[in-house]
CSV table of C-alpha atoms in Angstrom, one decimal:
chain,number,residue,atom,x,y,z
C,1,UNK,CA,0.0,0.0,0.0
C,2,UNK,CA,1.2,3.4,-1.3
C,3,UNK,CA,2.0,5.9,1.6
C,4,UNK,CA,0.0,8.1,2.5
C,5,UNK,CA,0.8,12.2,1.8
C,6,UNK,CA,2.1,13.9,4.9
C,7,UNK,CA,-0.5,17.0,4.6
C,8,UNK,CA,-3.1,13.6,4.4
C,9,UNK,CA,-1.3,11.7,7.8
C,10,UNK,CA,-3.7,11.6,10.5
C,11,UNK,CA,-3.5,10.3,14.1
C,12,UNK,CA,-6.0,6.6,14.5
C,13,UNK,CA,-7.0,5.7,18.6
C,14,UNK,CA,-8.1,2.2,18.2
C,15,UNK,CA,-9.0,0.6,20.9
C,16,UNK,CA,-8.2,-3.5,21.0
C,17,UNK,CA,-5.7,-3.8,18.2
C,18,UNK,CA,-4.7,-6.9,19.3
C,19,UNK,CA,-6.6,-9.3,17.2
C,20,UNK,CA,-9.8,-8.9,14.5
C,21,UNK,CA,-10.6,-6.0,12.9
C,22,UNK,CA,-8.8,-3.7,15.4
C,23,UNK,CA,-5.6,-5.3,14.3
C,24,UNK,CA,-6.2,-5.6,10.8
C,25,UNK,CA,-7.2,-1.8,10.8
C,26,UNK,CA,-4.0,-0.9,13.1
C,27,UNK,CA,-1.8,-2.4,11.0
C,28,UNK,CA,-3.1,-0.9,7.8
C,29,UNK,CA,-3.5,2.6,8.8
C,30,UNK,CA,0.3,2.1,9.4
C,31,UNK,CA,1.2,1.1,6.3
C,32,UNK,CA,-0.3,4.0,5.0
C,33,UNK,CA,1.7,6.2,6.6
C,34,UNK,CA,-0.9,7.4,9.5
C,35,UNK,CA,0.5,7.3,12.7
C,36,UNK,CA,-1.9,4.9,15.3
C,37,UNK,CA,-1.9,4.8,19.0
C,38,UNK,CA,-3.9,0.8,19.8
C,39,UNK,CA,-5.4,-0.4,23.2
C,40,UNK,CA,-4.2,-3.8,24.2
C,41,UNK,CA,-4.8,-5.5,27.7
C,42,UNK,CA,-1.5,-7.0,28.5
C,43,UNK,CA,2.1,-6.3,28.2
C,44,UNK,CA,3.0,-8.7,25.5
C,45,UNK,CA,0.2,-7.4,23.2
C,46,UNK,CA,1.8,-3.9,23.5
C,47,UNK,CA,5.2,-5.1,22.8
C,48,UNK,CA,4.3,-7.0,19.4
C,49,UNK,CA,1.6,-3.6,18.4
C,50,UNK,CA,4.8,-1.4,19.1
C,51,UNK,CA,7.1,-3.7,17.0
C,52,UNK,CA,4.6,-3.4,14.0
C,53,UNK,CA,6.4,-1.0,11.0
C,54,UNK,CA,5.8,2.4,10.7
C,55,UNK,CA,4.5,4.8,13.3
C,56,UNK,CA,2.3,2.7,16.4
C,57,UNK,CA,2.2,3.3,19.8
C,58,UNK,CA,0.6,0.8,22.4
C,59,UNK,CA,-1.6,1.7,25.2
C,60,UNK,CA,-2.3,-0.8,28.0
C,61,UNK,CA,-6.0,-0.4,29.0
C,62,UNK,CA,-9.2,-1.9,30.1
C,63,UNK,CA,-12.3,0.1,28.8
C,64,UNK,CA,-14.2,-1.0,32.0
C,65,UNK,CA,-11.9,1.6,33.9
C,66,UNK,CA,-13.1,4.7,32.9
C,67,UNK,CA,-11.2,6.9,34.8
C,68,UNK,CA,-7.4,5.6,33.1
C,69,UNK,CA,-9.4,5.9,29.4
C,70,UNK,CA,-9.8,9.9,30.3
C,71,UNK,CA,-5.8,9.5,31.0
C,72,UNK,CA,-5.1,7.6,28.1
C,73,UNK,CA,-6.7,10.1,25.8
C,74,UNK,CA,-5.3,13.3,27.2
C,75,UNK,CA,-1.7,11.7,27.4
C,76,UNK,CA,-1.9,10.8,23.7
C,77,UNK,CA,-3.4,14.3,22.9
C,78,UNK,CA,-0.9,15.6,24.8
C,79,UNK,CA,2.2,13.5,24.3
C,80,UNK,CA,1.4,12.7,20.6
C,81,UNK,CA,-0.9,15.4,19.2
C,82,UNK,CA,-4.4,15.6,18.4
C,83,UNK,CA,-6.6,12.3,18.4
C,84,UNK,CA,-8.0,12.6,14.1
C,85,UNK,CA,-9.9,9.3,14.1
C,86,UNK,CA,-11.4,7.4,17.1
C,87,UNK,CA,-12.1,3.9,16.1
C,88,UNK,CA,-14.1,2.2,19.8
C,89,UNK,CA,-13.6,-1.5,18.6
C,90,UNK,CA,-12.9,-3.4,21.4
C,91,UNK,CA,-15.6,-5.6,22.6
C,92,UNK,CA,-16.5,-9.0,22.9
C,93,UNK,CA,-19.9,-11.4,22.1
C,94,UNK,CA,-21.6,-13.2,24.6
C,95,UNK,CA,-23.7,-16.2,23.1
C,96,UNK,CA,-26.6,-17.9,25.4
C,97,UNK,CA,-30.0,-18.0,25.2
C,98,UNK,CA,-31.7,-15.4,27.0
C,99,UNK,CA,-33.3,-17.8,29.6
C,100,UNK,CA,-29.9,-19.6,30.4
C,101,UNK,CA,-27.6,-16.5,30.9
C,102,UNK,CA,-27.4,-14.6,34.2
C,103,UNK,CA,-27.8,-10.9,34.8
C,104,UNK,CA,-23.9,-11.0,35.3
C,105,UNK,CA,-23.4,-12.0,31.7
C,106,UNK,CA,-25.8,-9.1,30.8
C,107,UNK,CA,-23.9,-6.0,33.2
C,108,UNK,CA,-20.6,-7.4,31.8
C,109,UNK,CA,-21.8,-7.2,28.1
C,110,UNK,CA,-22.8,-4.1,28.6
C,111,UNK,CA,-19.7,-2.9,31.0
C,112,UNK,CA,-17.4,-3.6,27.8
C,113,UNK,CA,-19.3,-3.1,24.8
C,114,UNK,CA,-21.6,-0.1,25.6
C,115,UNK,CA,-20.4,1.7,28.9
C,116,UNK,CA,-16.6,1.3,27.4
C,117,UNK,CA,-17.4,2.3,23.9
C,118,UNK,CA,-19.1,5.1,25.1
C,119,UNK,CA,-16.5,6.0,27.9
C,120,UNK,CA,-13.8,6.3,24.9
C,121,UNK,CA,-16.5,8.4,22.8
C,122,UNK,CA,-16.6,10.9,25.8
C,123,UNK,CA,-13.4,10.9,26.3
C,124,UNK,CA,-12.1,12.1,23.3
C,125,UNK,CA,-15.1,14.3,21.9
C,126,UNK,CA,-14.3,17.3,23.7
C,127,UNK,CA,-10.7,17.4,21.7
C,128,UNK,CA,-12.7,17.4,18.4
C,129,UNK,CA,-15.0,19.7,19.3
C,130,UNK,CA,-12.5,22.2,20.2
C,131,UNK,CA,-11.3,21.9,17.4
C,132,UNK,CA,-14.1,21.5,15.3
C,133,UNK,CA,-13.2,18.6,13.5
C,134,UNK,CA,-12.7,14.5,14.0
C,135,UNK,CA,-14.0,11.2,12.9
C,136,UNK,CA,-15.6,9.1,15.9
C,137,UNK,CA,-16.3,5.7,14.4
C,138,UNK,CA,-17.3,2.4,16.4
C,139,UNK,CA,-17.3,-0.7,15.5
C,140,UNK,CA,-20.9,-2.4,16.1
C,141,UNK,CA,-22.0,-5.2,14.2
C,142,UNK,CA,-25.0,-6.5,11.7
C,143,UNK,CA,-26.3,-7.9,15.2
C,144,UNK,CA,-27.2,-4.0,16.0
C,145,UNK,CA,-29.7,-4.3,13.3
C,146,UNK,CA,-30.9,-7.4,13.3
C,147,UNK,CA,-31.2,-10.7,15.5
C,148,UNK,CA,-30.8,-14.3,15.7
C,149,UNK,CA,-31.3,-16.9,18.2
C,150,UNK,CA,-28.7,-17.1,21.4
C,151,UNK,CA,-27.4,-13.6,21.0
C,152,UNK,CA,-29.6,-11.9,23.1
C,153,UNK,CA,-27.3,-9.9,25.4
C,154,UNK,CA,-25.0,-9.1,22.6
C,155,UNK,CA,-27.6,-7.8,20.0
C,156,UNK,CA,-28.7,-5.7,23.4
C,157,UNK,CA,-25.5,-3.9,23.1
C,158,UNK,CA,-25.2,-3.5,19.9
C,159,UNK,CA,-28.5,-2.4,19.7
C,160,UNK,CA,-27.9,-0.1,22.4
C,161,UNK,CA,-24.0,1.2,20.9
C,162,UNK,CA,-26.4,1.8,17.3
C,163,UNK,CA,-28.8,4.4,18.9
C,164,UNK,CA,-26.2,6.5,20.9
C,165,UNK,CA,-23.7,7.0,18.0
C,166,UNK,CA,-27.1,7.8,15.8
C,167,UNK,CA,-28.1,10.4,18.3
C,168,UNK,CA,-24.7,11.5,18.8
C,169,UNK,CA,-23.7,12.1,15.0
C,170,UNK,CA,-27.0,14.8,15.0
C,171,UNK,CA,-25.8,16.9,18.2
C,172,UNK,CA,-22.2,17.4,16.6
C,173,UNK,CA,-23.1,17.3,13.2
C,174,UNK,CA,-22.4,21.4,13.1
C,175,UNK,CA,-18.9,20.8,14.8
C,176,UNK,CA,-17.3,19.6,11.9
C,177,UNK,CA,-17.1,15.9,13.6
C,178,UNK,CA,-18.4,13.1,11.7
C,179,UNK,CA,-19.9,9.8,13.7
C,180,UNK,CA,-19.6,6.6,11.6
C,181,UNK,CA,-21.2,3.2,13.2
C,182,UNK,CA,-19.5,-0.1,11.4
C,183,UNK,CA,-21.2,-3.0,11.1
C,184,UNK,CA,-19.9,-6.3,10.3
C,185,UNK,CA,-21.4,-9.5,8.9
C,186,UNK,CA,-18.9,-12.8,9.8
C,187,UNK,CA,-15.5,-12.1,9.2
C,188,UNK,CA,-12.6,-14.3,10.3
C,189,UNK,CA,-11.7,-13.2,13.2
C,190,UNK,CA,-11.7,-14.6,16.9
C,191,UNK,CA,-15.7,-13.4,17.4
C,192,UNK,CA,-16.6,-16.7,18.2
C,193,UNK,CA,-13.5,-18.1,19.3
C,194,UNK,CA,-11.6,-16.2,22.3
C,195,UNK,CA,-13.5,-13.0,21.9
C,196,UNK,CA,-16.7,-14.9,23.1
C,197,UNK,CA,-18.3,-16.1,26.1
C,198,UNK,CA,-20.3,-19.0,26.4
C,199,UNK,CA,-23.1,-19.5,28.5
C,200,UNK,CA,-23.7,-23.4,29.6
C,201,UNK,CA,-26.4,-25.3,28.4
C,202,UNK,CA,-29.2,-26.1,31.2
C,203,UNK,CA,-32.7,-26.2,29.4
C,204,UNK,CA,-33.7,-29.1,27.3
C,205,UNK,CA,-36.0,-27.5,25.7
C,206,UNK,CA,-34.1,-25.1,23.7
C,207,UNK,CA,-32.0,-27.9,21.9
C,208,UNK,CA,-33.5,-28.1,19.0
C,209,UNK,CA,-33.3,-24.9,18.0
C,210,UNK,CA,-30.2,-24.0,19.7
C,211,UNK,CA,-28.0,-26.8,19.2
C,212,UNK,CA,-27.4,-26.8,15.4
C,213,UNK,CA,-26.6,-22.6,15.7
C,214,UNK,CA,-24.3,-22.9,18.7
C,215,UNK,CA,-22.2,-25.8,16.9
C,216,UNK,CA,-22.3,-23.7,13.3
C,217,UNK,CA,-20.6,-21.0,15.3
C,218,UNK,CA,-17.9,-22.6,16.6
C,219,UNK,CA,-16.7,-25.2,13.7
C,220,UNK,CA,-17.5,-22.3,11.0
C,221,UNK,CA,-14.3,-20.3,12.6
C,222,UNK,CA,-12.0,-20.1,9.6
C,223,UNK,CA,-14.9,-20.3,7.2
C,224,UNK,CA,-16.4,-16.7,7.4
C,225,UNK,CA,-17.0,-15.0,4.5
C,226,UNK,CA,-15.1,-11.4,5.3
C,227,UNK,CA,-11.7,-10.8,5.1
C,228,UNK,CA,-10.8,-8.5,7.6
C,229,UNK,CA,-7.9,-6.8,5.3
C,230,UNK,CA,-10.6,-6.0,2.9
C,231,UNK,CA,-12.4,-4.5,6.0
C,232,UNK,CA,-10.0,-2.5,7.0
C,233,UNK,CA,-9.3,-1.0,3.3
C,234,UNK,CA,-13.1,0.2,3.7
C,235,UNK,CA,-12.6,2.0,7.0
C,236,UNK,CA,-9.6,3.8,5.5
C,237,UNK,CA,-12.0,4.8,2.6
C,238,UNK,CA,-14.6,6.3,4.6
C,239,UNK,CA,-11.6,8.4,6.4
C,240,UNK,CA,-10.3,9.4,3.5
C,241,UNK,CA,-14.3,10.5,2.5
C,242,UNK,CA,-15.3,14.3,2.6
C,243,UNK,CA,-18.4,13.0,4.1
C,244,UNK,CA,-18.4,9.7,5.2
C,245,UNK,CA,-21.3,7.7,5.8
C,246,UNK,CA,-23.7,7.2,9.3
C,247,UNK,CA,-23.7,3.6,8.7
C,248,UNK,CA,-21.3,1.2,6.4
C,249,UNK,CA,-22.3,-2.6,7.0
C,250,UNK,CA,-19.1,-5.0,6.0
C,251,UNK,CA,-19.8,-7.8,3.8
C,252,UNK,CA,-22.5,-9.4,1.5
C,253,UNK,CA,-24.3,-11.3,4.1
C,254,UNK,CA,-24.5,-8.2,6.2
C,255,UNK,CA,-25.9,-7.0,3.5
C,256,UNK,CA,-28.3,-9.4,3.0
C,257,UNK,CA,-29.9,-10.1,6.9
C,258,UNK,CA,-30.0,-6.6,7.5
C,259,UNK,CA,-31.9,-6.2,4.6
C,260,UNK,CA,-34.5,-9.1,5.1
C,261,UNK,CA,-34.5,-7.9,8.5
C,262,UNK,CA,-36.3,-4.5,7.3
C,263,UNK,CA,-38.4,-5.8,4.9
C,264,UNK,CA,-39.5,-8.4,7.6
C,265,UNK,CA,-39.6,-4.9,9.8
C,266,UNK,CA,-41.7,-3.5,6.8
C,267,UNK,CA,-44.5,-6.2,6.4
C,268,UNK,CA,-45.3,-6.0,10.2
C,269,UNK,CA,-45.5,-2.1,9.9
C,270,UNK,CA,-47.9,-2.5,7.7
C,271,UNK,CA,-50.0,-5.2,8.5
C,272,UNK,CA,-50.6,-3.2,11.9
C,273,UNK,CA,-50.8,0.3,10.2
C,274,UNK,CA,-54.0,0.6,10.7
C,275,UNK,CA,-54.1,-0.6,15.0
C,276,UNK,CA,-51.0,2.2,15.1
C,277,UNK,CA,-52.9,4.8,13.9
C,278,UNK,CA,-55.9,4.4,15.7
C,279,UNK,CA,-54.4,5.7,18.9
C,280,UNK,CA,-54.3,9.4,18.0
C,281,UNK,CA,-56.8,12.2,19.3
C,282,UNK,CA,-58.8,13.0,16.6
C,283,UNK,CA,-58.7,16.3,14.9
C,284,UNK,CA,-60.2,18.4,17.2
C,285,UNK,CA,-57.6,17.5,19.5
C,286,UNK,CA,-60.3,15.4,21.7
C,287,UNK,CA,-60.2,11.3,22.6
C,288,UNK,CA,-61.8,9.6,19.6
């Protein structure tokens, strides 16, 4: 990959650019001449980031701890310059069926990938909006637009990470800051491998539904149709973009279930139109 002009160079925060899409992204951003500061967890993780060509600095932190993300961001604004791009990527999936998983696989989910992402967001908006300009982009998923079986808690979050960054890309649309949500289909990755959370299997009667999905996940690892290079070439594009978009989904089978997800959306509208409509005063402003 060509390098990228120095009047173009722009400082990446990526949070967990130590496997996935974080890492794929880290590493091309570097090849292309940006400079990228990347969350890891552990020491070893921030010695092979920092070993990476080009211009990357590693940052040991746990989104969970809110208080040393505000210190990571204002020692890299300070120390390194001016945060350009925020990409909130690290996260993890939880997969049990909403019965079988406890209200401490729920507060964790949401600990990581909502209260973290957001935590991030907050703490490097006020830069951009002194300055008038950045590109906040977080990585959600398909599963923040549409659902299947066993991912409850995870779609939750995703869900929930979809509406914030929505909301939030109106307020600061005037501030020159653009708000990008990314949303991958399958991509091969460690999603459903060491980035995932199991809960254990206690009620017969979800096997025969659950069963056949839960094994597809785990012996489809290697098999997933997205190449997370390819992603990370996209995410570089919309960068690059003079207006980038709200939303970029990642792959044709995103592509597809989000789509049969709205149309499924669509017909239900519909059907019900008429029960939806009914509950408005009439026009004189009085109870029908």
């Amino acid at each position: 990959m060509k390098g990228t002009p120095v009047s173009d160079t722009k400082t990446f925060l990526i949070t967990g650019v130590s496997t996935g899409l974080g890492r794929a992204l880290a590493h091309a951003a570097s090849a292309a001449g940006h400079r990228v500061v990347g969350t890891v967890r552990t020491p070893a993780d921030a010695r092979a980031f920092e070993a990476l060509a080009g211009n990357t600095h590693a940052r040991i932190l746990d989104v969970t701890d809110h208080d040393a993300v505000d210190t990571a961001v204002d020692e890299t604004e300070r120390d390194l310059g001016p945060v350009d791009v925020l990409v909130a990527n690290a996260g993890y999936g939880h997969e049990g069926l909403f019965e079988e998983s406890s209200m401490d696989d729920l507060r964790r989910q949401f600990e990581v990938n909502v209260y973290g992402t957001v935590a991030v967001i907050k703490a490097v908006l006020p830069h951009m909006r002194e300055r008038r300009s950045g590109h906040i982009i977080a990585v959600t998923s398909m599963g923040g637009l549409v659902t299947m079986p066993g991912l409850s808690f995870y779609h939750g979050s995703k869900f929930a990470v979809e509406g914030i960054l929505e909301t939030l890309g109106k307020e600061v649309a005037g501030l020159g800051i653009h708000v990008t949500a990314v949303e991958p289909g399958s991509f091969r990755t460690d999603w459903s491998g060491r980035s995932m959370t199991r809960a254990p299997r206690v009620i017969a009667d979800y096997d025969e539904l659950f069963e056949p999905l839960r094994a597809r996940r785990i012996h489809g690892r290697g098999t997933q149709p997205g190449d997370p290079d390819k992603a990370a070439a996209a995410v570089l594009r919309i960068v690059a973009a003079d207006q980038p978009p709200t939303h970029l989904l990642l792959g044709t089978d995103a592509l597809r279930l989000v789509q049969a997800g709205r149309d499924a959306f669509e017909r239900n509208m519909q059907a019900w139109a008429d029960l939806s409509a009914s509950t408005d005063f009439d026009d004189a402003g009085r109870p029908a």
